[in-house]
Amino acid sequence: GVEASLDATESLSLQDIVEHHAAVLQNEEVFLDCLMCGNVSEKSARDFFQQSTQLLLDAREGKSVAHPSMWRPGPTENRLAPLDEVNLNFQSQNPHEENGALIMTYQSPIPSFRGKGLSSEESLENTASVRLLSHMLREPLFNELRTKQALGYIVSSYYDLALSLRPANLKDLGPQCVTIDLITVAILSRKMEPAQLKVRTDEFLTKFRDILLQMPESEIESHATALSTKLLKPTQKLSTEASSHFSKIKRYAPEIGSAASGIPWNNAPVLAAQIRKLSRDDLLRTWDRIVLPAHRSRVVSMVHGSSFPFSEDKAKPRPFAKTVSNSVQDILSLRKEFRPFDMTPSELRNNSSIFARLAKNRPVAALAAASVFGMGYLGWTLFSRSKKRAS
């Protein structure tokens, strides 16, 4: 817990820090990324990089830097099949934490739009729709679950972007980096246990489809105009621009090569134009594909505080649902069953036989008509992820 971490920190000596620093530099899996922006010449940038790389080589006594086959810039998202659901249950490690947390992450079955020449028109329409739906969902979800039902102190929903990555030595099996659109709902509460928060959220998301059906065309256009205007707003800080450019270099340069013109530096104008073209039917199709119980793929992460401690669910598992409780190792093992994305949409499951069985038990059918499975980060860490992730 926190106390143990503080005790360990206070016990450190200068020699401990020196030895740890040396161990990090000597790790052959550590590699160096570098992007220099601003008033600097190409020669100065190259010299800086070579000097920095030499520090690693010196620390390793002449050993090589990380092999290119190990290239994998950050965490990766694996593909969930339609109807897959992964439920992650963890007890908070802080015994004084009263709040519980729920994070529901819906994975789009269609890969996200990466840029012109890199993605299909289907991906462009889907990404534009997911972004607009996330923009439209935020306020009514907050008003219903936070203001009216007062379920928790934090109630939010947002668009997010994940990466599905292949190591360089597997590049022949598909693109090295495929981007994935996500819709995320997050609630922090000590009023209700996470499982009940999940039920309330599902009820609202079912209601939101009716809201979409009845929403005036003028309101849809207003949302589209607001979001497209936001996307086209110029970047205000050099650090933000550099971070965006660097992330695109790491994602696409291994696939595209050294041709800078092939990297999609700015997708905002293309996305903004597509968002303005979207119709109600486009939005409903995307919503049904990602959120509708008959098709959805999702991870439901629940962290239990002291107000509602974790206890094993005795209910019979739903079809295509998998549960992991209080074990990070089990999550890592489960992820190995799933492959990275390629550029094709997920194939629909034949669920007619499942629904036929469920129809005989209507109470169960209401809950089991859909289920789903697993993404990248552990659920409770998602609160710290940016809700303004750039495309």
Short mmCIF file of N, CA, C and O in Angstrom, two decimals, residues 79-82 107-112 119-124 126 175 178-180 289-290 295 297 340-349:
data_model
loop_
_atom_site.label_atom_id
_atom_site.label_comp_id
_atom_site.label_asym_id
_atom_site.label_seq_id
_atom_site.Cartn_x
_atom_site.Cartn_y
_atom_site.Cartn_z
N ARG A 79 -7.86 -7.62 -30.33
CA ARG A 79 -9.21 -7.61 -30.90
C ARG A 79 -10.17 -8.47 -30.07
O ARG A 79 -9.87 -9.61 -29.71
N LEU A 80 -11.33 -7.91 -29.83
CA LEU A 80 -12.44 -8.64 -29.22
C LEU A 80 -13.42 -9.01 -30.32
O LEU A 80 -13.72 -8.21 -31.19
N ALA A 81 -13.95 -10.21 -30.26
CA ALA A 81 -15.00 -10.59 -31.20
C ALA A 81 -16.32 -9.98 -30.75
O ALA A 81 -16.53 -9.74 -29.56
N PRO A 82 -17.24 -9.70 -31.68
CA PRO A 82 -18.57 -9.24 -31.28
C PRO A 82 -19.19 -10.21 -30.27
O PRO A 82 -19.07 -11.43 -30.41
N GLN A 107 -15.33 -1.39 -27.63
CA GLN A 107 -14.36 -1.42 -28.71
C GLN A 107 -15.07 -1.46 -30.06
O GLN A 107 -15.94 -2.31 -30.28
N SER A 108 -14.69 -0.58 -30.95
CA SER A 108 -15.27 -0.60 -32.29
C SER A 108 -14.75 -1.79 -33.06
O SER A 108 -13.55 -2.08 -33.05
N PRO A 109 -15.62 -2.51 -33.78
CA PRO A 109 -15.16 -3.64 -34.59
C PRO A 109 -14.48 -3.22 -35.88
O PRO A 109 -13.83 -4.05 -36.54
N ILE A 110 -14.65 -1.95 -36.26
CA ILE A 110 -14.02 -1.43 -37.47
C ILE A 110 -12.79 -0.62 -37.08
O ILE A 110 -12.88 0.28 -36.24
N PRO A 111 -11.61 -0.90 -37.63
CA PRO A 111 -10.42 -0.14 -37.29
C PRO A 111 -10.61 1.35 -37.49
O PRO A 111 -11.33 1.79 -38.40
N SER A 112 -9.94 2.12 -36.67
CA SER A 112 -10.06 3.57 -36.73
C SER A 112 -9.41 4.13 -37.99
O SER A 112 -8.55 3.50 -38.61
N SER A 119 -6.31 4.11 -44.74
CA SER A 119 -7.56 3.56 -44.24
C SER A 119 -8.65 3.68 -45.29
O SER A 119 -8.56 4.49 -46.22
N SER A 120 -9.71 2.90 -45.11
CA SER A 120 -10.83 2.89 -46.04
C SER A 120 -11.83 3.99 -45.71
O SER A 120 -11.79 4.60 -44.63
N GLU A 121 -12.75 4.22 -46.64
CA GLU A 121 -13.82 5.18 -46.40
C GLU A 121 -14.73 4.69 -45.27
O GLU A 121 -15.30 5.48 -44.53
N GLU A 122 -14.85 3.37 -45.15
CA GLU A 122 -15.64 2.79 -44.05
C GLU A 122 -15.05 3.18 -42.70
O GLU A 122 -15.78 3.55 -41.78
N SER A 123 -13.72 3.12 -42.58
CA SER A 123 -13.07 3.52 -41.34
C SER A 123 -13.27 5.00 -41.06
O SER A 123 -13.48 5.41 -39.91
N LEU A 124 -13.19 5.83 -42.10
CA LEU A 124 -13.38 7.27 -41.93
C LEU A 124 -14.78 7.56 -41.40
O LEU A 124 -14.95 8.32 -40.44
N ASN A 126 -16.81 5.52 -39.84
CA ASN A 126 -16.98 4.94 -38.50
C ASN A 126 -16.32 5.81 -37.43
O ASN A 126 -16.92 6.09 -36.38
N PRO A 175 -0.51 -4.68 -40.80
CA PRO A 175 0.05 -3.39 -40.41
C PRO A 175 0.65 -3.44 -39.01
O PRO A 175 0.11 -4.10 -38.12
N VAL A 178 -2.40 -0.46 -35.88
CA VAL A 178 -3.80 -0.20 -36.24
C VAL A 178 -4.43 0.55 -35.08
O VAL A 178 -4.30 0.14 -33.92
N THR A 179 -5.09 1.65 -35.36
CA THR A 179 -5.75 2.43 -34.31
C THR A 179 -7.18 1.95 -34.13
O THR A 179 -7.85 1.57 -35.08
N ILE A 180 -7.66 1.99 -32.86
CA ILE A 180 -8.97 1.45 -32.51
C ILE A 180 -9.78 2.52 -31.79
O ILE A 180 -9.32 3.12 -30.81
N ARG A 289 -23.71 -1.07 -33.77
CA ARG A 289 -22.56 -1.93 -34.01
C ARG A 289 -21.63 -2.00 -32.79
O ARG A 289 -21.03 -3.03 -32.51
N ILE A 290 -21.54 -0.89 -32.03
CA ILE A 290 -20.58 -0.82 -30.92
C ILE A 290 -21.23 -1.05 -29.56
O ILE A 290 -20.64 -1.71 -28.69
N HIS A 295 -24.38 -6.99 -30.45
CA HIS A 295 -23.14 -6.93 -31.23
C HIS A 295 -21.92 -6.48 -30.43
O HIS A 295 -20.79 -6.75 -30.86
N SER A 297 -18.70 -5.34 -28.13
CA SER A 297 -17.50 -5.94 -27.53
C SER A 297 -17.02 -4.96 -26.47
O SER A 297 -16.77 -3.79 -26.78
N PRO A 340 -3.66 -9.21 -32.38
CA PRO A 340 -3.77 -7.79 -32.74
C PRO A 340 -4.78 -7.58 -33.85
O PRO A 340 -5.14 -8.52 -34.58
N PHE A 341 -5.23 -6.35 -34.02
CA PHE A 341 -6.13 -5.99 -35.11
C PHE A 341 -5.37 -6.05 -36.44
O PHE A 341 -4.16 -5.83 -36.49
N ASP A 342 -6.11 -6.31 -37.52
CA ASP A 342 -5.63 -5.99 -38.85
C ASP A 342 -6.58 -4.92 -39.40
O ASP A 342 -7.31 -4.30 -38.63
N MET A 343 -6.55 -4.69 -40.69
CA MET A 343 -7.36 -3.59 -41.24
C MET A 343 -8.76 -4.01 -41.65
O MET A 343 -9.49 -3.23 -42.27
N THR A 344 -9.18 -5.22 -41.30
CA THR A 344 -10.52 -5.68 -41.65
C THR A 344 -11.44 -5.60 -40.43
O THR A 344 -11.00 -5.75 -39.30
N PRO A 345 -12.74 -5.35 -40.64
CA PRO A 345 -13.68 -5.34 -39.52
C PRO A 345 -13.80 -6.70 -38.86
O PRO A 345 -13.53 -7.73 -39.48
N SER A 346 -14.19 -6.69 -37.59
CA SER A 346 -14.42 -7.95 -36.88
C SER A 346 -15.61 -8.68 -37.51
O SER A 346 -16.60 -8.07 -37.92
N GLU A 347 -15.51 -10.00 -37.58
CA GLU A 347 -16.60 -10.80 -38.13
C GLU A 347 -17.68 -11.01 -37.09
O GLU A 347 -17.39 -11.29 -35.92
N LEU A 348 -18.93 -10.89 -37.51
CA LEU A 348 -20.05 -11.10 -36.60
C LEU A 348 -20.15 -12.57 -36.22
O LEU A 348 -19.89 -13.46 -37.03
N ARG A 349 -20.55 -12.81 -34.98
CA ARG A 349 -20.81 -14.19 -34.54
C ARG A 349 -22.20 -14.60 -34.94
O ARG A 349 -23.13 -13.79 -35.02
#
